[in-house]
CSV table of C-alpha atoms in Angstrom, one decimal:
chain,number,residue,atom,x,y,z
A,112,UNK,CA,8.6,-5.9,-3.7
A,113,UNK,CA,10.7,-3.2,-4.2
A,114,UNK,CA,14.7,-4.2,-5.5
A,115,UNK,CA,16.2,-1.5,-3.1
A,116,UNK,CA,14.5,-2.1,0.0
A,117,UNK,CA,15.7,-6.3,-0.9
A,118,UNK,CA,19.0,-4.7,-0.8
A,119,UNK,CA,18.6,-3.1,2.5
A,120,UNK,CA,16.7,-6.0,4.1
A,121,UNK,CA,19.8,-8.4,2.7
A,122,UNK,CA,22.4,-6.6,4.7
A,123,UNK,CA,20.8,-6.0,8.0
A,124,UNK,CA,19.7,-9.8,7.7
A,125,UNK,CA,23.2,-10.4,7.1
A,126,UNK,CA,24.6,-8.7,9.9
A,127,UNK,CA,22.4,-10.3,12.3
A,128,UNK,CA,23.2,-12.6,15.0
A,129,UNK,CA,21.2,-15.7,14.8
A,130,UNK,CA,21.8,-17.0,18.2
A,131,UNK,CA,18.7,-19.3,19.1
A,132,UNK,CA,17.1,-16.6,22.2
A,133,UNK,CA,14.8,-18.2,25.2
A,134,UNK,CA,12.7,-16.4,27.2
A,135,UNK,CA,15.3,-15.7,29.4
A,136,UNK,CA,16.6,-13.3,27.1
A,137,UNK,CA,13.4,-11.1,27.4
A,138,UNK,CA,15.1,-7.6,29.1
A,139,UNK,CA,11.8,-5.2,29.5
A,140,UNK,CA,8.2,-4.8,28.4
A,141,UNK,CA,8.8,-3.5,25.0
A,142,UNK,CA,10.8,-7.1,23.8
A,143,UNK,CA,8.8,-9.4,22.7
A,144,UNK,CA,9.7,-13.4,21.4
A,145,UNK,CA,8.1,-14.8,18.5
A,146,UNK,CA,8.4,-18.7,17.9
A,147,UNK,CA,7.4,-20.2,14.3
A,148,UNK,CA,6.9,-23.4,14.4
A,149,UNK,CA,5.5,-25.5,11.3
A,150,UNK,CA,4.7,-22.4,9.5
A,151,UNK,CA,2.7,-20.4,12.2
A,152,UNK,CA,3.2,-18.5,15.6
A,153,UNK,CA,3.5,-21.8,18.1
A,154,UNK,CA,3.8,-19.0,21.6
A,155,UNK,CA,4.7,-15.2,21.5
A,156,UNK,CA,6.4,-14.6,25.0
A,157,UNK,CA,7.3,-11.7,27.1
A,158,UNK,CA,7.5,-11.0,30.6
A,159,UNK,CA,5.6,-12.9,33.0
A,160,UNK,CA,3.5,-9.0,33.8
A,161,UNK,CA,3.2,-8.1,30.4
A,162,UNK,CA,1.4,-10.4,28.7
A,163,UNK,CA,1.5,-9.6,24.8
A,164,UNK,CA,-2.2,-9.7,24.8
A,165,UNK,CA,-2.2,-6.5,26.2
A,166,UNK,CA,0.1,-4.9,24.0
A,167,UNK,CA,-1.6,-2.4,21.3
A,168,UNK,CA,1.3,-2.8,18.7
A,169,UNK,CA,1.5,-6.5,19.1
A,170,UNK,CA,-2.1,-6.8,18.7
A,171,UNK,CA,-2.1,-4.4,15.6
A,172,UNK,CA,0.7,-6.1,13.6
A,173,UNK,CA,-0.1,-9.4,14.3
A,174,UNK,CA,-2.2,-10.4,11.2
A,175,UNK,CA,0.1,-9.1,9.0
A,176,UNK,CA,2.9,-11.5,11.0
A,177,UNK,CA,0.3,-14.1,10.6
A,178,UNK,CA,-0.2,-13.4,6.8
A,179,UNK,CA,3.2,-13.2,6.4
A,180,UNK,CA,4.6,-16.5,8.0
A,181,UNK,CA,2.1,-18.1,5.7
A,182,UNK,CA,3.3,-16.5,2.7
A,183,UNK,CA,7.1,-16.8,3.1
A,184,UNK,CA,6.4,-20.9,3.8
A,185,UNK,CA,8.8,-20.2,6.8
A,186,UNK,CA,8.8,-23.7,9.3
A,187,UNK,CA,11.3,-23.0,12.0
A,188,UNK,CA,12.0,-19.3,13.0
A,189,UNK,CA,13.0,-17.8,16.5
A,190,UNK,CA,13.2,-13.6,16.4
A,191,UNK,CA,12.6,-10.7,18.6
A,192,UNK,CA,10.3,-7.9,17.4
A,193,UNK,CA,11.1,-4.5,19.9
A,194,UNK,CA,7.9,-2.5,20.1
A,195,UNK,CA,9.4,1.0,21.5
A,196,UNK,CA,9.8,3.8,19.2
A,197,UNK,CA,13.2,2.8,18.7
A,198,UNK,CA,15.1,0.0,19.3
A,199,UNK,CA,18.0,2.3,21.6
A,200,UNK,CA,17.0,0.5,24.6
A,201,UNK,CA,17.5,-2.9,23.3
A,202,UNK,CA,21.0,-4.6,23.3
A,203,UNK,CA,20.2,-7.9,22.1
A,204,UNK,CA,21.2,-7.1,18.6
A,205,UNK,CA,24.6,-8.4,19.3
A,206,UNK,CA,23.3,-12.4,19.8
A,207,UNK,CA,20.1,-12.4,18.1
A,208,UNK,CA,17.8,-11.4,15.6
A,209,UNK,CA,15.6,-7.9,16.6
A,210,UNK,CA,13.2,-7.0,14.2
A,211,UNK,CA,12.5,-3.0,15.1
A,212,UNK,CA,10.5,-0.5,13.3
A,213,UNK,CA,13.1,2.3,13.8
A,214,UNK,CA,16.7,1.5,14.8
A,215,UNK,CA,19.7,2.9,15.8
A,216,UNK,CA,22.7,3.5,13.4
A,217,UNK,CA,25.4,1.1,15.1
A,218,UNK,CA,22.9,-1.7,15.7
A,219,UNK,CA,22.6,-4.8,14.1
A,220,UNK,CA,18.6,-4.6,14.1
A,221,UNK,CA,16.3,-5.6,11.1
A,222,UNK,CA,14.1,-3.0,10.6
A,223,UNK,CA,10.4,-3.4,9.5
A,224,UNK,CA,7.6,-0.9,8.4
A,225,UNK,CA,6.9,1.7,11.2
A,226,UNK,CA,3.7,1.2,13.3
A,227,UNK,CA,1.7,3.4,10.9
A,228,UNK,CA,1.8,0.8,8.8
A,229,UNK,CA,-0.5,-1.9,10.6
A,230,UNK,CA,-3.2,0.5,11.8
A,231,UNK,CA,-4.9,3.1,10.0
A,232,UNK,CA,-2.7,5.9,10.5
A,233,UNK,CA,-0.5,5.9,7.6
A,234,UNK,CA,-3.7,4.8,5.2
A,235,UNK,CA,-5.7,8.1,6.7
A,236,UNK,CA,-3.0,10.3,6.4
A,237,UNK,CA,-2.0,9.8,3.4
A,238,UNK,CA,-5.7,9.6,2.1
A,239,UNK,CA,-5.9,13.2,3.7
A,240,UNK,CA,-3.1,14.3,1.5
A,241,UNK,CA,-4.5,12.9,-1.8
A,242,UNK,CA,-8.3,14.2,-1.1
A,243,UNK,CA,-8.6,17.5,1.0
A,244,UNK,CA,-5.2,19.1,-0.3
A,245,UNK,CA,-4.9,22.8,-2.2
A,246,UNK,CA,-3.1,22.9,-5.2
A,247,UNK,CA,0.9,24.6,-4.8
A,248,UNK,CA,-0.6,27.6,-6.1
A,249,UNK,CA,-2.8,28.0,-3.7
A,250,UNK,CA,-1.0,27.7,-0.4
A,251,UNK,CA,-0.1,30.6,1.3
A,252,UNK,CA,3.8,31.3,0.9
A,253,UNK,CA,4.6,30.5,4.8
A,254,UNK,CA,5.9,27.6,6.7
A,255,UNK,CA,4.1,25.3,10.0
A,256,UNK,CA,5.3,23.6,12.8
A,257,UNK,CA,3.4,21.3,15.0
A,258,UNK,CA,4.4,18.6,17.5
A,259,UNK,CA,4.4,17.0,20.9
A,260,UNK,CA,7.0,18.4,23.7
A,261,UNK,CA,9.3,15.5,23.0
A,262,UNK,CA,12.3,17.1,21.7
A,263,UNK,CA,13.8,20.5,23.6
A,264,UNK,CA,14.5,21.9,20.0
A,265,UNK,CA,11.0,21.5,19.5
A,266,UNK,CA,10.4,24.7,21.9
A,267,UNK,CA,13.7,26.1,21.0
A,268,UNK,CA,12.4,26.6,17.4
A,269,UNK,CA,9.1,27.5,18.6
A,270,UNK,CA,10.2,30.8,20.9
A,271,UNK,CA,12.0,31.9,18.0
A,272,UNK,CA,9.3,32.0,15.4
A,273,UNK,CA,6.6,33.1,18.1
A,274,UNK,CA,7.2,36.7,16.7
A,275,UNK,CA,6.9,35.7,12.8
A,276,UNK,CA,4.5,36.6,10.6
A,277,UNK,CA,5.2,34.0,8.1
A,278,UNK,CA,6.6,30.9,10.4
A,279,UNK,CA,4.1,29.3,12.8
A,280,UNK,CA,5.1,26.4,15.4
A,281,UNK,CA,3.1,24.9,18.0
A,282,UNK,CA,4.0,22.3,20.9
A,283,UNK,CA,0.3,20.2,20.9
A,284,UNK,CA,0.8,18.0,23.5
A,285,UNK,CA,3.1,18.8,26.3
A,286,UNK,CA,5.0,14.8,27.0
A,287,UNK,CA,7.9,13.7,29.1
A,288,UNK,CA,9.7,16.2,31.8
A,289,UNK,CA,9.6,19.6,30.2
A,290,UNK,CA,11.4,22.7,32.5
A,291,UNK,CA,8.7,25.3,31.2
A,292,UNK,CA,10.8,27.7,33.1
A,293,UNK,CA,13.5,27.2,30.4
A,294,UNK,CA,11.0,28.5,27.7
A,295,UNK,CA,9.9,32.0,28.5
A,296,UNK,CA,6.9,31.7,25.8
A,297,UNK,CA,6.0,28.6,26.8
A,298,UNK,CA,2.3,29.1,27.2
A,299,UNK,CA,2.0,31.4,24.2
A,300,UNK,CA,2.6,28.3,21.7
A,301,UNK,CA,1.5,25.7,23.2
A,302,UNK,CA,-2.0,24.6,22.1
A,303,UNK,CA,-3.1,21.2,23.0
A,304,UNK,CA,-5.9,20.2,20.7
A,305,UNK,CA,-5.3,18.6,17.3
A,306,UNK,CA,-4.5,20.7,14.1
A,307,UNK,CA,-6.2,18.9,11.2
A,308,UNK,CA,-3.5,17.8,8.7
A,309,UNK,CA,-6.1,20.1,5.9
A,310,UNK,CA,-5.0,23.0,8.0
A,311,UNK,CA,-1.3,22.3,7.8
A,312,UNK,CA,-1.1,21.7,4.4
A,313,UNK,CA,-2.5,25.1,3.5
A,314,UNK,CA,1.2,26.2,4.2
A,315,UNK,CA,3.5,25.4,1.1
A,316,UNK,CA,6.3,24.2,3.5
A,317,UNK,CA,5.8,21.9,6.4
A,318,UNK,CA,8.6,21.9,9.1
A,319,UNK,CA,9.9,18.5,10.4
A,320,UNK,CA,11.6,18.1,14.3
A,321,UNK,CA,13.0,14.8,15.1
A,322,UNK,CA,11.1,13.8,18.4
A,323,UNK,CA,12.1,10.7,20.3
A,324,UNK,CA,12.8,9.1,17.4
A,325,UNK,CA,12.5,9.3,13.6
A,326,UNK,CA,8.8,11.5,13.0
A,327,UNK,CA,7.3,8.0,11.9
A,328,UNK,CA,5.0,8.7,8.5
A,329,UNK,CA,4.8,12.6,8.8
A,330,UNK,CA,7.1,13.1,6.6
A,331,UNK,CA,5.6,10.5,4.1
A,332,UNK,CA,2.0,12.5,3.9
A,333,UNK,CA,4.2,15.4,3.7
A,334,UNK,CA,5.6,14.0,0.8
A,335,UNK,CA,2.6,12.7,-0.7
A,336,UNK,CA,0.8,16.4,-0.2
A,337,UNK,CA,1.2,19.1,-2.7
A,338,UNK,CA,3.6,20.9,-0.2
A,339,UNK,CA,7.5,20.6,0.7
A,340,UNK,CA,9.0,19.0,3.2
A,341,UNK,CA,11.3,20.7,5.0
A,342,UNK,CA,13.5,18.5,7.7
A,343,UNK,CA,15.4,21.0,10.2
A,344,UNK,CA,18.7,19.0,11.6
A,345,UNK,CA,17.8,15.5,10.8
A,346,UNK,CA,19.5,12.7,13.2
A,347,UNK,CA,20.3,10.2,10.5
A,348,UNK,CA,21.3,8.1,13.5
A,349,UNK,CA,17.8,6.7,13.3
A,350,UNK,CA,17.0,5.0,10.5
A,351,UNK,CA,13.5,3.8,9.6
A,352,UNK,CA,13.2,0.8,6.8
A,353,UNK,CA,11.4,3.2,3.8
A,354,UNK,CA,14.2,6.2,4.7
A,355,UNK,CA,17.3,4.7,3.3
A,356,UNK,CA,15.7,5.4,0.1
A,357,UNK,CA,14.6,8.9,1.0
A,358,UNK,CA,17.0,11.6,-0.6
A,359,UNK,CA,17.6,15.4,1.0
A,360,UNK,CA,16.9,18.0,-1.3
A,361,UNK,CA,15.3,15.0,-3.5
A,362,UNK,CA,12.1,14.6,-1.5
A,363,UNK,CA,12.3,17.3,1.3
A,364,UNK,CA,14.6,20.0,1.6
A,365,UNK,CA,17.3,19.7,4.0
A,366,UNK,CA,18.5,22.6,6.3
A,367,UNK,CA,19.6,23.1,9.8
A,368,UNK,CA,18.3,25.5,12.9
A,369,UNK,CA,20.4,28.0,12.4
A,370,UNK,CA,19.8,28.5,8.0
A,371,UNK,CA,15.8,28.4,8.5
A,372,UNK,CA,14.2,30.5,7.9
A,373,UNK,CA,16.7,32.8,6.3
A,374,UNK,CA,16.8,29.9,3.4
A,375,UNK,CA,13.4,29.9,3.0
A,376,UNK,CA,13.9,33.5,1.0
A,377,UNK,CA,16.5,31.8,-1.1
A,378,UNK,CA,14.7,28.6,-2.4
A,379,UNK,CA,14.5,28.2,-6.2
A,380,UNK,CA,10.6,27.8,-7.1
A,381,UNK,CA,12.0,25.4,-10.0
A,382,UNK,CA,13.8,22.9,-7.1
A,383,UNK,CA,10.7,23.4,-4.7
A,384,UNK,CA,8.0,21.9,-7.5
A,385,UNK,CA,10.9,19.1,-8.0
A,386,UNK,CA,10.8,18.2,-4.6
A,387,UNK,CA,6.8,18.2,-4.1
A,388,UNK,CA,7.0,16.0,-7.5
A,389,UNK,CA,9.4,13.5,-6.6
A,390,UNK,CA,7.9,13.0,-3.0
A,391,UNK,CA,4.7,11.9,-4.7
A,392,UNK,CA,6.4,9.8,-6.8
A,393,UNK,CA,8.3,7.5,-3.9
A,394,UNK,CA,4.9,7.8,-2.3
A,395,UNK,CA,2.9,6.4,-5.6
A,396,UNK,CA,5.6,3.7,-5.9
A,397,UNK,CA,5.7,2.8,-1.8
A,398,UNK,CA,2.8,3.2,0.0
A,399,UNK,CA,0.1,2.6,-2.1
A,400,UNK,CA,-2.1,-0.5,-1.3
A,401,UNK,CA,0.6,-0.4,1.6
A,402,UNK,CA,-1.3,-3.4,3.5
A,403,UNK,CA,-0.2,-5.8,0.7
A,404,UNK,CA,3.7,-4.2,0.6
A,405,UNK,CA,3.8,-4.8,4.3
A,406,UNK,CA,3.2,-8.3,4.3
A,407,UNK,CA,5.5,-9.0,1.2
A,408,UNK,CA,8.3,-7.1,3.2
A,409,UNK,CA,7.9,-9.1,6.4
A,410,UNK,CA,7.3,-12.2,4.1
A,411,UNK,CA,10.2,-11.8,2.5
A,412,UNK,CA,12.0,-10.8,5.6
A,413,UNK,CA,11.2,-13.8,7.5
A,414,UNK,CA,12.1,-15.8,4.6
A,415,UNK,CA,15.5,-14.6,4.4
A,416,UNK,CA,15.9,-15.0,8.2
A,417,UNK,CA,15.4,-18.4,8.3
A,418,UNK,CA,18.0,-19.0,5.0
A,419,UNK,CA,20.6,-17.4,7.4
A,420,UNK,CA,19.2,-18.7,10.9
């Protein structure tokens, strides 16, 4: 397992609360209470109307839990594991231990690999990125823009490139309460069908919006693609496990709303091919053969937990 993310995984673990929590403590559907017992899951508890059963994300990450728990040799371990995009909505941090795949800044919360990691998501994408990708050459010297309506900067950015030539955005799935009225163009950009990920990547740079949360593992098949990565205002107030180790202008290029695209004239070919280079690099180095690194990171995780529980 990677040295750095021990680092990372040492100090959250160590400012965690290790209160022992009950069922009690359970505040809404996304909270979930794993209990080890003798080195496997004795009861995983929720509320009384939302049994985990039914949960997708439980469901998907529960053999790697299993795997785990078996492979850290843990025998006595009580946790919570948060199952919402982020972990804002839980404040249980500050008496026990909340495992969470994306966290808030200010919270004492253990982050774990995003969901991506237990389904086949991240495994597709980034197999798309390795397989069906044009060479750097190749792509056309333009930028693209897609994402769900979760985010009003989303459609903020997308009514100002609607008139570009070499900038495309588009809102594919219109979520949550969005005042269309606000967005003159709305209908002009919105296109709800899927973009294949081949199509994007025929643009050399490929836009990131924060949505509700942290873009979960777009920007990692970004990074793993033979295009750049280019993050517009990034809230570094979430904080996903594999992005502490992330660098701006390192493995994406970091700009704001208001310097894209006027940058995009100004960017050195010598620094974009050192960006699409060392984004394949963390991407060789972290998420291949990612099923194996996620268990050794919960492994070790859990192991840790129950030295300081």
């Amino acid at each position: 397992m990677n040295k750095n993310l021990k680092l990372i995984l040492d100090e959250q673990i160590s400012n965690a609360v290790f209160n022992r929590p009950t069922v009690d403590d359970i505040v809404d559907h996304h909270t979930f209470l794993f209990k080890v017992k003798g080195g496997t899951i004795s009861s995983i508890e929720s509320l009384t109307n939302n049994a985990w059963e039914k949960s997708v994300r439980v469901q998907a990450m529960l053999p790697y839990i299993l795997e785990a728990i078996r492979d850290s040799g843990v025998k006595n371990l009580k946790f919570f594991i948060y199952t919402a995009d982020h972990s804002g909505g839980c404040d249980l941090d500050d008496r026990f231990p909340v495992l969470s795949f994306c966290k808030l800044s200010d919270q004492n919360v253990i982050t774990i690999p995003n969901v991506d990691f237990y389904s086949s998501a991240l495994e597709c994408a980034l197999h798309e990125a390795y397989t069906r990708d044009v060479s750097y050459t190749n792509k056309a010297n333009s930028s693209f823009f897609a994402g769900a309506s979760t985010n009003p900067k989303r459609m903020e950015y997308c009514e100002k490139m609607l008139t570009s030539d070499k900038h495309e955005a588009v809102i594919t799935n219109v979520v949550g309460d969005v005042k269309r009225n606000d967005w003159p163009n709305f209908e002009r950009y919105v296109q709800p069908h899927f973009i294949p990920q081949s199509e994007q990547m025929k643009h050399k740079f490929l836009v990131n919006i924060d949505g509700y949360a942290a873009c979960y593992s777009r920007l990692y098949w970004q990074m793993a693609s033979n295009s750049i990565p280019v993050y517009l205002n990034r809230d570094t107030s979430y904080e996903q496990l594999h992005d502490y180790l992330i660098e701006p202008d390192e493995h994406y290029i970091d700009t704001t709303f208001s310097r894209w695209p006027v940058v995009f004239e100004d960017l050195d070919e010598a620094v974009c091919k050192h960006v699409v280079t060392r984004g394949k690099e963390f991407c060789n180095e972290h998420f291949t053969d990612t099923n194996k690194k996620t268990v050794h990171i919960l492994s070790y995780t859990f192991s840790k937990m129950e030295e300081a529980a």
